[in-house]
N, CA, C and O atoms as a MOPAC input file, in Angstrom:
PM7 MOZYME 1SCF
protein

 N     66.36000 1   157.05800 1   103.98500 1
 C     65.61300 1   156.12300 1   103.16900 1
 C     65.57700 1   154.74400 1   103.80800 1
 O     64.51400 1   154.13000 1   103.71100 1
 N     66.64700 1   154.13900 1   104.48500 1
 C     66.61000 1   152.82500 1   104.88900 1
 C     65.77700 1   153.03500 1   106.20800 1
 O     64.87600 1   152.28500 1   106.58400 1
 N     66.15100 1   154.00400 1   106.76000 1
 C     64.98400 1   153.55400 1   108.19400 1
 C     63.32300 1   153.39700 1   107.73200 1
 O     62.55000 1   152.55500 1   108.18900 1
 N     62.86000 1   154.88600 1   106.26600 1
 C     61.67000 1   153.90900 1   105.99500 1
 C     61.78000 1   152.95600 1   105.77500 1
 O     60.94900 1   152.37800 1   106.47600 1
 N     62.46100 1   152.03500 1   105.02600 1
 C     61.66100 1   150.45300 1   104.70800 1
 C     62.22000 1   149.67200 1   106.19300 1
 O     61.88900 1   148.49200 1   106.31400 1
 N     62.95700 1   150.22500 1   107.18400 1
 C     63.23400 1   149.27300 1   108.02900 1
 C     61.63900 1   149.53900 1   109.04100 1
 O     61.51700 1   148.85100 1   110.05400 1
 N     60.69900 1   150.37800 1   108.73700 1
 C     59.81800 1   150.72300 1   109.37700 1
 C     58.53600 1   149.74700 1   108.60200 1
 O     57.63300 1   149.13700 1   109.17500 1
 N     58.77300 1   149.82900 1   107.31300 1
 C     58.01100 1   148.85100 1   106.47000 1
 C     58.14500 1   147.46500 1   107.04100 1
 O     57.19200 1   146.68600 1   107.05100 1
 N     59.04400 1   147.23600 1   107.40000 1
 C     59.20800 1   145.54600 1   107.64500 1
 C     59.90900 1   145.01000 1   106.93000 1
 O     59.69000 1   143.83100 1   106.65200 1
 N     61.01600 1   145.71100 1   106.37700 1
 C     62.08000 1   144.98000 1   104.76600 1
 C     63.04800 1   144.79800 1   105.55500 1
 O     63.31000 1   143.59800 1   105.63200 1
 N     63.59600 1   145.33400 1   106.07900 1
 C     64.60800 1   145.07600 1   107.37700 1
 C     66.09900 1   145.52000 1   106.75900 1
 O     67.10100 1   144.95300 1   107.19400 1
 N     66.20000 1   146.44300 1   105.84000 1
 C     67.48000 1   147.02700 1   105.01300 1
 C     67.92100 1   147.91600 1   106.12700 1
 O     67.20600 1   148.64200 1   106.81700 1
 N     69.40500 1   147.72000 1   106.20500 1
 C     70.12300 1   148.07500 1   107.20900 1
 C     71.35600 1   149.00700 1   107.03000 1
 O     72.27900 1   149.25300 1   107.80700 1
 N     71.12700 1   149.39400 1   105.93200 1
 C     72.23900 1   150.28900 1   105.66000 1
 C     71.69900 1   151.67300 1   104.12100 1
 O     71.33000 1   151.02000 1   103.14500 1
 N     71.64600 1   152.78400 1   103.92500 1
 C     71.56200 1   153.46100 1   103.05500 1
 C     71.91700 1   152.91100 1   101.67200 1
 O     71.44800 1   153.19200 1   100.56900 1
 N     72.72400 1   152.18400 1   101.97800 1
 C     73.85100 1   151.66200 1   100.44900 1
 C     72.86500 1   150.05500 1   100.46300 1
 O     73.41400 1   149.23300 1    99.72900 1
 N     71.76800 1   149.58600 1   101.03700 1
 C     71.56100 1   148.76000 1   101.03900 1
 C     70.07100 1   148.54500 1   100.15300 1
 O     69.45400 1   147.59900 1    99.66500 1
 N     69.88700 1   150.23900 1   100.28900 1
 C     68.22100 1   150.19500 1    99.74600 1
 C     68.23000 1   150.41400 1    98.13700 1
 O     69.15000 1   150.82500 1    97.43100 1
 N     67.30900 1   150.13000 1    97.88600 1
 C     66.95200 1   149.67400 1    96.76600 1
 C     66.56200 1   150.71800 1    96.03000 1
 O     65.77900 1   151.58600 1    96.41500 1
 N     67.22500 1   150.65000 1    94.69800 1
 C     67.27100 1   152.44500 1    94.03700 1
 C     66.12700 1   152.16400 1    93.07700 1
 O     66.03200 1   150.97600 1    92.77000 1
 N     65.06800 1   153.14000 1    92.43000 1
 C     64.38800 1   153.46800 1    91.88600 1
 C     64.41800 1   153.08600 1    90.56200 1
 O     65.20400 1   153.82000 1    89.96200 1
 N     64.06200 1   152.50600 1    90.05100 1
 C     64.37700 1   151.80000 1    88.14400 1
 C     63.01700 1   151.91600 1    87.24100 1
 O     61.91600 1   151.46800 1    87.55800 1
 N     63.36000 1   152.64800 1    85.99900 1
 C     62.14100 1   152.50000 1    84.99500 1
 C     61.46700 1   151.13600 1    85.23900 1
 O     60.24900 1   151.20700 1    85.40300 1
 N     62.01600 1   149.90800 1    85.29700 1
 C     61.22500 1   148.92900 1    85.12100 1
 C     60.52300 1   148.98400 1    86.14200 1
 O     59.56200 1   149.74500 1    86.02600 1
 N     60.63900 1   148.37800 1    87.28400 1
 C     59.54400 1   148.31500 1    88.76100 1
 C     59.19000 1   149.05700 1    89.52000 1
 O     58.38700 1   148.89700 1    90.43800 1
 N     59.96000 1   150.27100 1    89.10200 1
 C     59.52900 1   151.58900 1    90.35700 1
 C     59.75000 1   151.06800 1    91.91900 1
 O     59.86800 1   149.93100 1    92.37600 1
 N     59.75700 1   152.39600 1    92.55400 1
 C     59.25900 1   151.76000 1    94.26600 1
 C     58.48100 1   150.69000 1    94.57700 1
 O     58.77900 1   150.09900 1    95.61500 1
 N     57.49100 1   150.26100 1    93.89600 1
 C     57.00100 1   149.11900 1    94.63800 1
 C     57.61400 1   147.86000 1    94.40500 1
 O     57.56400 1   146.86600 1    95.12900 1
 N     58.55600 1   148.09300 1    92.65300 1
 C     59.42400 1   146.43700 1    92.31400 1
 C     60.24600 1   146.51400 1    93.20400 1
 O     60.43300 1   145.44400 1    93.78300 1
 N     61.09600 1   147.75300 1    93.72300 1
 C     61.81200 1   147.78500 1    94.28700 1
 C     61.70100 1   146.95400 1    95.70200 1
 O     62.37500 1   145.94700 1    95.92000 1
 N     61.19700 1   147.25300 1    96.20100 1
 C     60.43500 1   147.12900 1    97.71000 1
 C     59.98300 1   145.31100 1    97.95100 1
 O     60.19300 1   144.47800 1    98.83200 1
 N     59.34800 1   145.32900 1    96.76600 1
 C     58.62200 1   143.61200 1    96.44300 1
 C     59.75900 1   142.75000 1    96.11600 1
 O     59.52600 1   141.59300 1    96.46400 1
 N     61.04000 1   142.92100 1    95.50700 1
 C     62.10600 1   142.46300 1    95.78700 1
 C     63.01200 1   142.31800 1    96.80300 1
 O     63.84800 1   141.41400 1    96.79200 1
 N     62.89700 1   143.36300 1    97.93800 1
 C     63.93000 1   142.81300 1    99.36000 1
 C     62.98400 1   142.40900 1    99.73200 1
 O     63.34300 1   142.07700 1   100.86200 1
 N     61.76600 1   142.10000 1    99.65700 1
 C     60.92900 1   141.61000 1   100.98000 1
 C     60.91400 1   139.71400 1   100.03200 1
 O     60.23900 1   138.73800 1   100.36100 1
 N     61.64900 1   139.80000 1    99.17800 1
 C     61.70900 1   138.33800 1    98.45000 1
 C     62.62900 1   137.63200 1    99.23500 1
 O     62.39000 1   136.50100 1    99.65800 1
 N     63.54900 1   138.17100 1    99.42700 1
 C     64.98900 1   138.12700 1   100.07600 1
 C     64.85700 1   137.60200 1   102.17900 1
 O     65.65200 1   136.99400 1   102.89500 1
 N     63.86300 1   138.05100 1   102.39200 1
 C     63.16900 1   137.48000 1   103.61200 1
 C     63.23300 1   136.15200 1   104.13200 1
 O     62.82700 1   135.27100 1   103.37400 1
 N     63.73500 1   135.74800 1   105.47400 1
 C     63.37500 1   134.36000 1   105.60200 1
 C     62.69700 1   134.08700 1   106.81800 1
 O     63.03200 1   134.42400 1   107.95300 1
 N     61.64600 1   133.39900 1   106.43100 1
 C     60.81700 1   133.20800 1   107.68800 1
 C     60.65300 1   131.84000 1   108.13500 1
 O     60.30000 1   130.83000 1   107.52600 1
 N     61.03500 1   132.06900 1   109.50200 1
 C     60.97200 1   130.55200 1   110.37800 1
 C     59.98800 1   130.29600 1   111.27900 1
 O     59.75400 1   131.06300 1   112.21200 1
 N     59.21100 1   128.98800 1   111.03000 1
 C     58.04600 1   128.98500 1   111.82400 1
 C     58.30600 1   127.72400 1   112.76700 1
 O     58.79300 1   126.75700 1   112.18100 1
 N     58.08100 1   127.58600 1   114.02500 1
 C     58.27500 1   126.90500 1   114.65600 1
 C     56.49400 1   126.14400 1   115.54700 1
 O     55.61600 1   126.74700 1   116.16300 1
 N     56.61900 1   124.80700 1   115.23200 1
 C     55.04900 1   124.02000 1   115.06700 1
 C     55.70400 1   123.94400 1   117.17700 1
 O     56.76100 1   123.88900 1   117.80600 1
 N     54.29600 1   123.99200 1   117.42200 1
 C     53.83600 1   123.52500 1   118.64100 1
 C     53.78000 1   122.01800 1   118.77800 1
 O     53.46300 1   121.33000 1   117.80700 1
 N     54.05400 1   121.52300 1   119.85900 1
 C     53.71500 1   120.15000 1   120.18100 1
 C     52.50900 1   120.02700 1   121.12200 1
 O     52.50700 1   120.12800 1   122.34900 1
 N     51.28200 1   119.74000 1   120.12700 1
 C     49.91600 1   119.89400 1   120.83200 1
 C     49.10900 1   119.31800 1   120.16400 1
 O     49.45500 1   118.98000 1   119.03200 1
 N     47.82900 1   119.02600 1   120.61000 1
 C     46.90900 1   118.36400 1   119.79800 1
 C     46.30400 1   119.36500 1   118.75700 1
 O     46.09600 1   120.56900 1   118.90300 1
 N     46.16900 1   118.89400 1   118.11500 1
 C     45.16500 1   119.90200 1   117.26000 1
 C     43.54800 1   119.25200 1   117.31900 1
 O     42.86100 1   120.25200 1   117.52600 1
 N     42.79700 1   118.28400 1   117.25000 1
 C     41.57600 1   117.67500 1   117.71800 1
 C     41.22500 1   117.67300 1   118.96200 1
 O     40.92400 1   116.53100 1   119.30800 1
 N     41.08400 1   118.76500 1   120.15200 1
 C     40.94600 1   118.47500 1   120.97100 1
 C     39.31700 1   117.92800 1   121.80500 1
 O     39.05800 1   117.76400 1   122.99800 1
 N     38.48700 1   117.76900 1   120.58900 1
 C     37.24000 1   116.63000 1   121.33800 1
 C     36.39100 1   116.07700 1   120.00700 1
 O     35.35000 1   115.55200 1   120.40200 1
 N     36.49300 1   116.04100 1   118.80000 1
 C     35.68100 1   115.60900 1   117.52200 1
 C     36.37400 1   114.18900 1   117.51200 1
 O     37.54300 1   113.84600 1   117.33300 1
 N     35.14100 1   113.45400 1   117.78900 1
 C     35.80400 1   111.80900 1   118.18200 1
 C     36.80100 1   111.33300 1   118.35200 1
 O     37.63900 1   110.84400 1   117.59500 1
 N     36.70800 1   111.52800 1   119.85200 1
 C     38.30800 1   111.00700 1   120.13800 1
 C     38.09300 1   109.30400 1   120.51800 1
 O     38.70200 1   108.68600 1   121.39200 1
 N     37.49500 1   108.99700 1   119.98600 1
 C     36.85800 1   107.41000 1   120.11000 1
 C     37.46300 1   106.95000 1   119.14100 1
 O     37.41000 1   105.72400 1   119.03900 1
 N     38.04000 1   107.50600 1   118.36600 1
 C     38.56200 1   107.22500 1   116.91800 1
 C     39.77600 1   107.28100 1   117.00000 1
 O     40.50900 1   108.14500 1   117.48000 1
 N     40.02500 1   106.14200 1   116.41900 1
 C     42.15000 1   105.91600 1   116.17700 1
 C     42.62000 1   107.30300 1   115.48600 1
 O     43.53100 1   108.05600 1   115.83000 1
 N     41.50400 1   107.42800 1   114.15500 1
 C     42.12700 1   108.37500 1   113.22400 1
 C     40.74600 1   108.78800 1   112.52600 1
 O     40.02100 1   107.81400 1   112.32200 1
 N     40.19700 1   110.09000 1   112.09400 1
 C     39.34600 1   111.26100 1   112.16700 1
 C     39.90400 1   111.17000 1   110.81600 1
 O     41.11700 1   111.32000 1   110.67000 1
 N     39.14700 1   110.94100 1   109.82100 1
 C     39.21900 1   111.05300 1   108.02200 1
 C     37.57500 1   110.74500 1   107.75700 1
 O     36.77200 1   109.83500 1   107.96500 1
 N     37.59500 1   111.83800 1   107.27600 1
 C     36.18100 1   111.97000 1   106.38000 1
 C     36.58400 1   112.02100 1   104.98000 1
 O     37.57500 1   112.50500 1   104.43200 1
 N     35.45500 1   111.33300 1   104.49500 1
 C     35.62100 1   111.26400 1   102.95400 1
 C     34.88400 1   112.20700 1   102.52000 1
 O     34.31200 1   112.77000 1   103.45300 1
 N     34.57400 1   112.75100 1   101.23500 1
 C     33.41800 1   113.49200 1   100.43700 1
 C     33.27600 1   113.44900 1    99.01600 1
 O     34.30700 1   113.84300 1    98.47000 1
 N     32.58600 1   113.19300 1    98.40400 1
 C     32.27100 1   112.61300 1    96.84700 1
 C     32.10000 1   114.03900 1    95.95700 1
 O     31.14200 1   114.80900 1    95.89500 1
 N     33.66100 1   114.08600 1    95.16900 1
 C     33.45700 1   114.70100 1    94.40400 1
 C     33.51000 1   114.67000 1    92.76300 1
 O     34.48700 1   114.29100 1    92.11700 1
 N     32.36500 1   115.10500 1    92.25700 1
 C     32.03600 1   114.60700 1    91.06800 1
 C     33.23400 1   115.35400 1    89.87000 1
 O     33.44400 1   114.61600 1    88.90700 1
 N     33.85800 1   116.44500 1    89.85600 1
 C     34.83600 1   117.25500 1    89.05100 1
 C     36.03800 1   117.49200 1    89.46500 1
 O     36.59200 1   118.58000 1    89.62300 1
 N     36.58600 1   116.00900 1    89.70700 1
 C     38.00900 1   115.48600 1    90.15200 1
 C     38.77500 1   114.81400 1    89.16300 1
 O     38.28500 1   113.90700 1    88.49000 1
 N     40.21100 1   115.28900 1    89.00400 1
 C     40.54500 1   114.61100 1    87.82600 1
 C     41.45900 1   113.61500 1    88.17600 1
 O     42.02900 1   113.08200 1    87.22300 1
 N     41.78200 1   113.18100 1    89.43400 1
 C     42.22200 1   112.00900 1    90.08500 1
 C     41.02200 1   111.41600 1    90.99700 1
 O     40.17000 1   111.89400 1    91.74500 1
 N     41.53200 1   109.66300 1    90.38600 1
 C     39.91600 1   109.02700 1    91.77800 1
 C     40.14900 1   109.33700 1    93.23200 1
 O     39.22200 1   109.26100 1    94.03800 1
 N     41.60300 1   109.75200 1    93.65200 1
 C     41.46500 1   109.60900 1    95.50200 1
 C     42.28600 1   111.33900 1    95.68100 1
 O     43.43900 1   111.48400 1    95.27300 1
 N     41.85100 1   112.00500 1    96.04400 1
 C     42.84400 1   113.14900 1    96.93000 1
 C     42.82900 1   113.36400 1    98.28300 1
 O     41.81000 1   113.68400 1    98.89400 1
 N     43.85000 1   113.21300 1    98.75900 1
 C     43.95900 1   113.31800 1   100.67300 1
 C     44.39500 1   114.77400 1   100.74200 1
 O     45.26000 1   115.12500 1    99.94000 1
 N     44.02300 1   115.45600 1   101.39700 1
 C     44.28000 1   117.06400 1   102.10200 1
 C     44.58000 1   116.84200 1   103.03600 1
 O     44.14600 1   115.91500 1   103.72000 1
 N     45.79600 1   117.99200 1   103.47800 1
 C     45.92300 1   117.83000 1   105.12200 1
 C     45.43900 1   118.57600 1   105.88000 1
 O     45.27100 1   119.75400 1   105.56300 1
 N     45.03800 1   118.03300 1   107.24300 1
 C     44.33000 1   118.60000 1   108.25000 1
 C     44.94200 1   118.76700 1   109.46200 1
 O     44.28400 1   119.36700 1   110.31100 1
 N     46.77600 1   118.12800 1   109.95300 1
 C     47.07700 1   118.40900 1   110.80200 1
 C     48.18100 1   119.37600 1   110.35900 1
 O     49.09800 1   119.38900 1   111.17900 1
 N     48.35100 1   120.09600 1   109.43300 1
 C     48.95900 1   121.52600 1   109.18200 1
 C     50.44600 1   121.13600 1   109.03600 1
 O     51.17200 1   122.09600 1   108.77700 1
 N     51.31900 1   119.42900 1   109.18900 1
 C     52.54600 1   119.14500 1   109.61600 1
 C     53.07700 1   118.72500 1   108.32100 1
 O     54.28400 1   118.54100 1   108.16100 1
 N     52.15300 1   118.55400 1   107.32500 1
 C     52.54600 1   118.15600 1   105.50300 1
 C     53.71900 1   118.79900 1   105.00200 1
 O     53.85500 1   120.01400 1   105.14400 1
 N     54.66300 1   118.02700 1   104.37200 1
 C     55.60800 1   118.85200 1   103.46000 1
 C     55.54300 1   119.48700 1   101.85900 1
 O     56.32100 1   120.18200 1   101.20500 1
 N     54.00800 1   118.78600 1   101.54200 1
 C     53.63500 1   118.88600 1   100.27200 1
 C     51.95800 1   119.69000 1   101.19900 1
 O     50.96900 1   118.96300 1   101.29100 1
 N     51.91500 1   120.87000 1   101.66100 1
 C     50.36400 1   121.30900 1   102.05200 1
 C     49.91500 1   122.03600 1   100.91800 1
 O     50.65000 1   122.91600 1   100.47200 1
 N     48.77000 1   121.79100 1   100.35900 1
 C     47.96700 1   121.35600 1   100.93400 1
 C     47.45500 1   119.97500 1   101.12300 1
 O     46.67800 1   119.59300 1   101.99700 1
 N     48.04000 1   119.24300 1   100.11500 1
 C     48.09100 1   118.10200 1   100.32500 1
 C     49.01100 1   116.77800 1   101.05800 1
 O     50.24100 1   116.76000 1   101.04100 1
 N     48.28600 1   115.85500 1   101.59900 1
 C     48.52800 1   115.31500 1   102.49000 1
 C     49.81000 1   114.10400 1   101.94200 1
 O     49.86200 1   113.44300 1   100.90500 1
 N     50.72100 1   114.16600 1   103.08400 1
 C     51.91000 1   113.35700 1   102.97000 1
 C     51.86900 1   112.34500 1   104.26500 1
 O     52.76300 1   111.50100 1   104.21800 1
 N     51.32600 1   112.29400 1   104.98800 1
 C     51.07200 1   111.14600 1   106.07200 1
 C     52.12600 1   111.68500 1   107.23900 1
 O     52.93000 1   110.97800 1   107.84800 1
 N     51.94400 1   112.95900 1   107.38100 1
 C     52.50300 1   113.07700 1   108.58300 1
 C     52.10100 1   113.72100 1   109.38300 1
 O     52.65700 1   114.60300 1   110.03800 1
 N     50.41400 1   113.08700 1   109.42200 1
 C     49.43500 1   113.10300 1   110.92800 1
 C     49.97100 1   111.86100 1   111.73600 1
 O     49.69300 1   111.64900 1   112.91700 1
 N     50.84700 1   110.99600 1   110.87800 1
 C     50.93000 1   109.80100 1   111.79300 1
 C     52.20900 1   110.07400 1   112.83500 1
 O     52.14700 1   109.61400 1   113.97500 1
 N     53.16400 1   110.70700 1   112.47500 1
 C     54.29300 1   111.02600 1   113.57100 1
 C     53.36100 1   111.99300 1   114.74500 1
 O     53.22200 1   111.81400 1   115.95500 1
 N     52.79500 1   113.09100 1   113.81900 1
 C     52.05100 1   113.97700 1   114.72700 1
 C     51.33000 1   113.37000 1   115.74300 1
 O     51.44200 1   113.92500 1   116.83600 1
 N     50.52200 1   112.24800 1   115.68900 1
 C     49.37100 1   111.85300 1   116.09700 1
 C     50.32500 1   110.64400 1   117.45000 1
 O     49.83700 1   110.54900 1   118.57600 1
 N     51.25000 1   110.08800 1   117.19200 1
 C     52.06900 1   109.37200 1   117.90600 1
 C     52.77900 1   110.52600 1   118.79100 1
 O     52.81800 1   110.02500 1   119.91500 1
 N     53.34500 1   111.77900 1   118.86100 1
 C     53.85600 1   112.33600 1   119.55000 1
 C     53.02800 1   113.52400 1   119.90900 1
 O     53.68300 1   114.51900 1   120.22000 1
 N     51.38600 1   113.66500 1   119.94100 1
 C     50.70900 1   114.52400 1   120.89500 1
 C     49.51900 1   113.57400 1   121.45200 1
 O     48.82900 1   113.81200 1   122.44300 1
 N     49.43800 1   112.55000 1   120.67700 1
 C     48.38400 1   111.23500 1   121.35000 1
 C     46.74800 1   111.99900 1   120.63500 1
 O     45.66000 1   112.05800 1   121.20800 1
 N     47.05400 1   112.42600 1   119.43800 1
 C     45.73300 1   112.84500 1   118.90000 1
 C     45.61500 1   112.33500 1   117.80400 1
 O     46.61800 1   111.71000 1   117.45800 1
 N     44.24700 1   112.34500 1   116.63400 1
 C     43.73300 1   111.30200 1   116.25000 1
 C     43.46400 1   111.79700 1   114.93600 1
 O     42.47600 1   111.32600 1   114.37200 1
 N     44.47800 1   113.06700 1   114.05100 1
 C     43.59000 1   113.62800 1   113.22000 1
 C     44.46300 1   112.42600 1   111.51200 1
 O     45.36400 1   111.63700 1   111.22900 1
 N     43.40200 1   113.10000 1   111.00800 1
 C     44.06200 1   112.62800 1   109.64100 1
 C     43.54200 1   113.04600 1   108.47200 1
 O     43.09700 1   114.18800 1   108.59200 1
 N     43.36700 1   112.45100 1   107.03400 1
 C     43.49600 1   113.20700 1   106.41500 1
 C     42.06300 1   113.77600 1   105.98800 1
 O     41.26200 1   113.54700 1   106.89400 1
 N     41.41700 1   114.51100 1   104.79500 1
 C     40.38000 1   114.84500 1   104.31500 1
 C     40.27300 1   114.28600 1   102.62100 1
 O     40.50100 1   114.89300 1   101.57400 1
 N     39.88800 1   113.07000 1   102.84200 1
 C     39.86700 1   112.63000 1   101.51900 1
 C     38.70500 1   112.72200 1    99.80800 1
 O     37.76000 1   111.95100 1    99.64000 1
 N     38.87000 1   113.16800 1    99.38800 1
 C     38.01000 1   113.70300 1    98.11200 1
 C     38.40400 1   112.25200 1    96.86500 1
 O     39.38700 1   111.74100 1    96.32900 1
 N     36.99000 1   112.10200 1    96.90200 1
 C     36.76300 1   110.65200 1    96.17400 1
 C     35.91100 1   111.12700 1    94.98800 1
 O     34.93800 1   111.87600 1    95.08000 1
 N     36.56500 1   110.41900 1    93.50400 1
 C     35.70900 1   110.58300 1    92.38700 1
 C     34.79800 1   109.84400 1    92.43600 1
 O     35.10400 1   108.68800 1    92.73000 1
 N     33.22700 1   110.14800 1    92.17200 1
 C     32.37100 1   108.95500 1    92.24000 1
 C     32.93300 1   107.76600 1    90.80200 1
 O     33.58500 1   107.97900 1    89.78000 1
 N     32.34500 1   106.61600 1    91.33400 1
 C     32.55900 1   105.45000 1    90.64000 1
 C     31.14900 1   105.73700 1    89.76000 1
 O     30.05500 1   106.18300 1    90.10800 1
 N     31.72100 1   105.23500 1    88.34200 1
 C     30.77000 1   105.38500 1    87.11900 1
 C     30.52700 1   104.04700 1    86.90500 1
 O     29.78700 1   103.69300 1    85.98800 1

């Protein structure tokens, strides 16, 4: 039983480790619970991400007017390095100082009434 789910990608390593069968979740609660248990580490490149959309520009932020916003300003991030993604925390600016690129944020503006 454990080598299937170690074939699944659950990574259970022992018989006594897999996950027994229960009225409530069946095989798939079962299964959807060690793969909860998972930890995945992603490691960011040190690279530009803008490599030619105006590089004439300190910093690359487009605005866009949206009318069914329930805050007047939202910034999105666009250099993928945010601790709050999808929204933007200002850390295109470390990014942008340590690959020498120019991106920033995507800002969504309530129109003014």
């Amino acid at each position: 039983m454990a080598s299937l789910f170690n074939l699944a990608g659950v990574g259970l390593s022992s018989p006594a480790a897999a996950p027994r069968r229960s009225r409530g979740g069946g095989f798939a609660g079962a299964v959807e619970r060690a793969r909860t248990r998972r930890v995945v580490s992603v490691r960011a490149e040190v690279q530009a991400i803008n490599p030619e959309i105006r590089k004439s520009e300190d910093k690359v932020v487009d605005s866009v007017v949206v009318s069914e916003l329930s805050k007047p300003l939202t910034a999105y991030c666009r250099c993928w390095r945010s601790g709050t993604f999808p929204l933007c925390d200002g850390s295109h600016v470390k990014h942008n100082k340590a690959t020498g690129d120019n991106v920033g944020p995507l800002l969504l503006k309530k129109p003014k009434e």
